[in-house]
PDB file of C-alpha atoms in Angstrom:
ATOM      1  CA  MET A   1    -149.182  36.475   5.905  1.00  0.00           C
ATOM      2  CA  TYR A   2    -147.036  40.103   5.484  1.00  0.00           C
ATOM      3  CA  GLU A   3    -144.063  41.186   4.339  1.00  0.00           C
ATOM      4  CA  THR A   4    -141.789  44.176   5.096  1.00  0.00           C
ATOM      5  CA  PHE A   5    -138.765  45.379   3.389  1.00  0.00           C
ATOM      6  CA  LEU A   6    -137.295  47.320   5.977  1.00  0.00           C
ATOM      7  CA  ASP A   7    -134.190  48.219   7.528  1.00  0.00           C
ATOM      8  CA  ASP A   8    -132.650  50.246  10.000  1.00  0.00           C
ATOM      9  CA  GLU A   9    -132.056  52.538   7.369  1.00  0.00           C
ATOM     10  CA  ASP A  10    -135.552  53.325   5.785  1.00  0.00           C
ATOM     11  CA  TRP A  11    -137.374  52.500  10.045  1.00  0.00           C
ATOM     12  CA  GLY A  12    -135.225  55.014  11.831  1.00  0.00           C
ATOM     13  CA  GLY A  13    -136.900  54.339  15.430  1.00  0.00           C
ATOM     14  CA  SER A  14    -136.674  50.690  14.120  1.00  0.00           C
ATOM     15  CA  THR A  15    -135.183  48.075  17.036  1.00  0.00           C
ATOM     16  CA  GLY A  16    -131.527  48.049  16.062  1.00  0.00           C
ATOM     17  CA  THR A  17    -130.967  51.916  15.950  1.00  0.00           C
ATOM     18  CA  LEU A  18    -132.881  52.339  19.472  1.00  0.00           C
ATOM     19  CA  LEU A  19    -131.143  50.078  21.532  1.00  0.00           C
ATOM     20  CA  ARG A  20    -128.038  52.406  20.655  1.00  0.00           C
ATOM     21  CA  ARG A  21    -129.862  55.531  22.121  1.00  0.00           C
ATOM     22  CA  PRO A  22    -129.709  56.621  25.482  1.00  0.00           C
ATOM     23  CA  TYR A  23    -132.049  55.192  27.852  1.00  0.00           C
ATOM     24  CA  ALA A  24    -133.865  58.632  28.398  1.00  0.00           C
ATOM     25  CA  GLU A  25    -134.406  58.813  24.579  1.00  0.00           C
ATOM     26  CA  GLN A  26    -135.164  55.105  24.293  1.00  0.00           C
ATOM     27  CA  ARG A  27    -138.169  56.075  26.738  1.00  0.00           C
ATOM     28  CA  VAL A  28    -139.494  59.312  24.802  1.00  0.00           C
ATOM     29  CA  TYR A  29    -140.011  57.330  21.772  1.00  0.00           C
ATOM     30  CA  ARG A  30    -142.166  54.767  22.972  1.00  0.00           C
ATOM     31  CA  ALA A  31    -144.108  56.776  24.533  1.00  0.00           C
ATOM     32  CA  THR A  32    -144.490  58.602  21.255  1.00  0.00           C
ATOM     33  CA  ARG A  33    -144.826  55.362  19.457  1.00  0.00           C
ATOM     34  CA  MET A  34    -147.028  53.965  21.334  1.00  0.00           C
ATOM     35  CA  GLY A  35    -149.286  57.595  21.287  1.00  0.00           C
ATOM     36  CA  HIS A  36    -148.881  56.972  17.599  1.00  0.00           C
ATOM     37  CA  LEU A  37    -150.265  53.175  17.503  1.00  0.00           C
ATOM     38  CA  SER A  38    -152.860  54.015  19.712  1.00  0.00           C
ATOM     39  CA  ALA A  39    -154.371  57.205  17.211  1.00  0.00           C
ATOM     40  CA  LEU A  40    -153.191  54.152  14.415  1.00  0.00           C
ATOM     41  CA  ARG A  41    -155.451  51.558  15.847  1.00  0.00           C
ATOM     42  CA  ARG A  42    -158.405  54.006  16.597  1.00  0.00           C
ATOM     43  CA  GLU A  43    -158.778  55.623  13.005  1.00  0.00           C
ATOM     44  CA  ILE A  44    -158.471  51.477  11.477  1.00  0.00           C
ATOM     45  CA  LYS A  45    -160.833  50.284  13.680  1.00  0.00           C
ATOM     46  CA  ALA A  46    -163.461  53.053  12.398  1.00  0.00           C
ATOM     47  CA  ALA A  47    -163.110  52.607   9.418  1.00  0.00           C
ATOM     48  CA  ALA A  48    -163.477  48.906   9.237  1.00  0.00           C
ATOM     49  CA  ILE A  49    -166.714  49.510  11.140  1.00  0.00           C
ATOM     50  CA  ALA A  50    -167.604  52.100   9.438  1.00  0.00           C
ATOM     51  CA  ALA A  51    -167.370  50.127   5.795  1.00  0.00           C
ATOM     52  CA  ARG A  52    -168.907  47.518   7.329  1.00  0.00           C
ATOM     53  CA  GLY A  53    -172.719  49.771   7.668  1.00  0.00           C
ATOM     54  CA  ALA A  54    -175.411  47.992   9.754  1.00  0.00           C
ATOM     55  CA  ARG A  55    -174.228  44.015   8.849  1.00  0.00           C
ATOM     56  CA  PRO A  56    -172.851  42.438  11.875  1.00  0.00           C
ATOM     57  CA  VAL A  57    -168.664  42.597  12.570  1.00  0.00           C
ATOM     58  CA  ILE A  58    -167.356  39.481  13.017  1.00  0.00           C
ATOM     59  CA  THR A  59    -163.698  39.630  15.239  1.00  0.00           C
ATOM     60  CA  ASP A  60    -161.244  36.336  15.685  1.00  0.00           C
ATOM     61  CA  LEU A  61    -159.807  35.963  18.943  1.00  0.00           C
ATOM     62  CA  TYR A  62    -156.364  35.406  19.574  1.00  0.00           C
ATOM     63  CA  ALA A  63    -154.472  34.720  22.757  1.00  0.00           C
ATOM     64  CA  LEU A  64    -150.769  33.758  23.278  1.00  0.00           C
ATOM     65  CA  GLY A  65    -149.744  31.850  25.649  1.00  0.00           C
ATOM     66  CA  VAL A  66    -149.810  28.065  26.825  1.00  0.00           C
ATOM     67  CA  GLU A  67    -153.759  28.529  28.514  1.00  0.00           C
ATOM     68  CA  PRO A  68    -155.132  30.557  26.354  1.00  0.00           C
ATOM     69  CA  VAL A  69    -159.112  30.463  27.707  1.00  0.00           C
ATOM     70  CA  ASN A  70    -158.723  33.107  30.431  1.00  0.00           C
ATOM     71  CA  SER A  71    -157.067  35.240  27.476  1.00  0.00           C
ATOM     72  CA  HIS A  72    -159.890  34.155  25.278  1.00  0.00           C
ATOM     73  CA  LEU A  73    -162.499  34.843  27.714  1.00  0.00           C
ATOM     74  CA  ARG A  74    -161.414  38.726  28.473  1.00  0.00           C
ATOM     75  CA  ALA A  75    -160.803  39.040  24.459  1.00  0.00           C
ATOM     76  CA  GLN A  76    -165.019  37.696  23.944  1.00  0.00           C
ATOM     77  CA  VAL A  77    -166.296  39.460  27.092  1.00  0.00           C
ATOM     78  CA  TYR A  78    -164.934  42.991  25.620  1.00  0.00           C
ATOM     79  CA  ALA A  79    -165.786  42.205  21.654  1.00  0.00           C
ATOM     80  CA  GLU A  80    -169.356  41.253  22.459  1.00  0.00           C
ATOM     81  CA  SER A  81    -169.257  44.695  24.989  1.00  0.00           C
ATOM     82  CA  GLN A  82    -168.644  46.737  21.859  1.00  0.00           C
ATOM     83  CA  GLY A  83    -171.430  44.271  19.822  1.00  0.00           C
ATOM     84  CA  PHE A  84    -169.031  42.710  17.951  1.00  0.00           C
ATOM     85  CA  THR A  85    -170.096  38.797  16.862  1.00  0.00           C
ATOM     86  CA  VAL A  86    -166.825  36.702  18.279  1.00  0.00           C
ATOM     87  CA  GLY A  87    -166.145  33.850  15.033  1.00  0.00           C
ATOM     88  CA  HIS A  88    -163.185  31.940  15.632  1.00  0.00           C
ATOM     89  CA  ARG A  89    -160.471  31.460  18.606  1.00  0.00           C
ATOM     90  CA  PHE A  90    -156.356  31.066  17.902  1.00  0.00           C
ATOM     91  CA  SER A  91    -153.700  30.279  19.726  1.00  0.00           C
ATOM     92  CA  ASP A  92    -150.173  29.661  19.946  1.00  0.00           C
ATOM     93  CA  PRO A  93    -148.768  28.193  23.119  1.00  0.00           C
ATOM     94  CA  ASP A  94    -145.658  29.948  22.322  1.00  0.00           C
ATOM     95  CA  GLY A  95    -144.500  32.380  20.022  1.00  0.00           C
ATOM     96  CA  ALA A  96    -141.580  33.898  18.199  1.00  0.00           C
ATOM     97  CA  ALA A  97    -140.837  36.715  17.958  1.00  0.00           C
ATOM     98  CA  ASP A  98    -142.077  37.421  14.701  1.00  0.00           C
ATOM     99  CA  PRO A  99    -145.443  37.075  14.710  1.00  0.00           C
ATOM    100  CA  THR A 100    -145.606  35.434  11.261  1.00  0.00           C
ATOM    101  CA  GLN A 101    -143.936  32.339  12.761  1.00  0.00           C
ATOM    102  CA  ARG A 102    -146.474  31.082  14.952  1.00  0.00           C
ATOM    103  CA  PRO A 103    -148.978  28.414  13.146  1.00  0.00           C
ATOM    104  CA  GLY A 104    -151.878  30.012  15.259  1.00  0.00           C
ATOM    105  CA  TRP A 105    -151.697  33.533  14.131  1.00  0.00           C
ATOM    106  CA  LEU A 106    -150.787  32.348  10.288  1.00  0.00           C
ATOM    107  CA  GLU A 107    -153.942  30.470  10.635  1.00  0.00           C
ATOM    108  CA  MET A 108    -156.206  33.478  12.176  1.00  0.00           C
ATOM    109  CA  CYS A 109    -154.583  35.790   9.225  1.00  0.00           C
ATOM    110  CA  SER A 110    -155.603  33.698   6.599  1.00  0.00           C
ATOM    111  CA  HIS A 111    -159.183  33.413   8.059  1.00  0.00           C
ATOM    112  CA  ILE A 112    -159.018  37.618   8.350  1.00  0.00           C
ATOM    113  CA  ALA A 113    -157.508  37.441   4.352  1.00  0.00           C
ATOM    114  CA  GLY A 114    -160.283  35.306   3.068  1.00  0.00           C
ATOM    115  CA  GLY A 115    -162.665  37.557   4.466  1.00  0.00           C
ATOM    116  CA  PHE A 116    -164.636  35.234   7.118  1.00  0.00           C
ATOM    117  CA  ALA A 117    -163.783  37.861   9.988  1.00  0.00           C
ATOM    118  CA  HIS A 118    -163.730  41.416  10.144  1.00  0.00           C
ATOM    119  CA  GLY A 119    -161.604  42.391  12.786  1.00  0.00           C
ATOM    120  CA  ILE A 120    -158.903  40.700  15.720  1.00  0.00           C
ATOM    121  CA  VAL A 121    -159.329  40.491  19.463  1.00  0.00           C
ATOM    122  CA  VAL A 122    -155.955  40.393  21.906  1.00  0.00           C
ATOM    123  CA  VAL A 123    -155.748  41.067  25.647  1.00  0.00           C
ATOM    124  CA  GLY A 124    -152.793  43.179  24.794  1.00  0.00           C
ATOM    125  CA  ALA A 125    -150.085  44.107  22.109  1.00  0.00           C
ATOM    126  CA  SER A 126    -147.614  42.026  23.009  1.00  0.00           C
ATOM    127  CA  ASP A 127    -149.858  39.075  22.305  1.00  0.00           C
ATOM    128  CA  ILE A 128    -148.822  40.618  18.736  1.00  0.00           C
ATOM    129  CA  SER A 129    -145.225  41.683  19.459  1.00  0.00           C
ATOM    130  CA  THR A 130    -143.256  43.616  22.039  1.00  0.00           C
ATOM    131  CA  ASP A 131    -142.066  45.608  19.268  1.00  0.00           C
ATOM    132  CA  PRO A 132    -143.663  48.784  18.193  1.00  0.00           C
ATOM    133  CA  ASP A 133    -142.700  48.093  14.557  1.00  0.00           C
ATOM    134  CA  GLU A 134    -143.933  44.745  14.255  1.00  0.00           C
ATOM    135  CA  VAL A 135    -147.685  45.899  16.192  1.00  0.00           C
ATOM    136  CA  GLU A 136    -147.682  48.804  13.229  1.00  0.00           C
ATOM    137  CA  ILE A 137    -146.785  46.170  10.515  1.00  0.00           C
ATOM    138  CA  THR A 138    -149.600  44.399  11.815  1.00  0.00           C
ATOM    139  CA  LEU A 139    -151.935  47.457  12.620  1.00  0.00           C
ATOM    140  CA  ARG A 140    -152.099  48.142   8.650  1.00  0.00           C
ATOM    141  CA  TRP A 141    -151.706  45.321   7.248  1.00  0.00           C
ATOM    142  CA  ALA A 142    -155.411  44.439   8.485  1.00  0.00           C
ATOM    143  CA  GLN A 143    -156.166  47.767   7.303  1.00  0.00           C
ATOM    144  CA  THR A 144    -155.290  46.262   3.824  1.00  0.00           C
ATOM    145  CA  HIS A 145    -157.638  43.534   4.530  1.00  0.00           C
ATOM    146  CA  CYS A 146    -160.469  45.863   5.742  1.00  0.00           C
ATOM    147  CA  ALA A 147    -160.105  44.531   8.772  1.00  0.00           C
ATOM    148  CA  PHE A 148    -158.946  45.570  12.671  1.00  0.00           C
ATOM    149  CA  VAL A 149    -156.555  45.013  15.349  1.00  0.00           C
ATOM    150  CA  ASP A 150    -158.868  45.741  18.740  1.00  0.00           C
ATOM    151  CA  PHE A 151    -156.991  45.003  22.099  1.00  0.00           C
ATOM    152  CA  VAL A 152    -159.282  44.643  25.583  1.00  0.00           C
ATOM    153  CA  LEU A 153    -156.177  46.665  26.664  1.00  0.00           C
ATOM    154  CA  ALA A 154    -155.118  49.539  25.248  1.00  0.00           C
ATOM    155  CA  PRO A 155    -152.337  50.610  24.754  1.00  0.00           C
ATOM    156  CA  PHE A 156    -151.528  54.305  26.488  1.00  0.00           C
ATOM    157  CA  PRO A 157    -148.574  56.480  26.330  1.00  0.00           C
ATOM    158  CA  VAL A 158    -146.150  56.514  29.209  1.00  0.00           C
ATOM    159  CA  PRO A 159    -144.628  60.061  30.411  1.00  0.00           C
ATOM    160  CA  ALA A 160    -142.064  61.306  28.901  1.00  0.00           C
ATOM    161  CA  GLN A 161    -140.272  61.934  32.129  1.00  0.00           C
ATOM    162  CA  THR A 162    -141.424  60.974  35.766  1.00  0.00           C
ATOM    163  CA  ARG A 163    -140.842  62.979  39.236  1.00  0.00           C
ATOM    164  CA  GLN A 164    -138.818  61.870  41.228  1.00  0.00           C
ATOM    165  CA  VAL A 165    -139.556  61.837  45.264  1.00  0.00           C
ATOM    166  CA  SER A 166    -137.185  62.461  47.867  1.00  0.00           C
ATOM    167  CA  GLY A 167    -136.844  62.224  50.736  1.00  0.00           C
ATOM    168  CA  LEU A 168    -138.183  58.482  50.875  1.00  0.00           C
TER     169      LEU A 168
END
């Protein structure tokens, strides 16, 4: 499906180096990454939709989990509320950390790469991966295929610091 040749030296914020940082620094990094990914997702989505012009935008639905029906339903309601036509539904009952090792994900990516759909709707980024770098790779892969990835539950940045409530 898609490949990356990045390692810890090329990708300074990769999981390997991130876990060696203090927890507070990890939180700031993750909040910054999630904000970046949210903006990137919106930018790629807007460009893919604009490229379609007046033609319908077809989105595939993907769910990770043993019972994908609820996730597919949530994704379908969201996709239709955005004015998208729902294409195929894909799922994997359990998932390897790397989405490229999941049969349902690979089948869906082939569908997108073949031009049969223009977007992917999932409930949340964790349906792709819990690794922000992998989510970015997926967003950029979709972009190279004139497609987008959209989340029903859009990722929002987590505050870098939280207030401590005293006296409780």
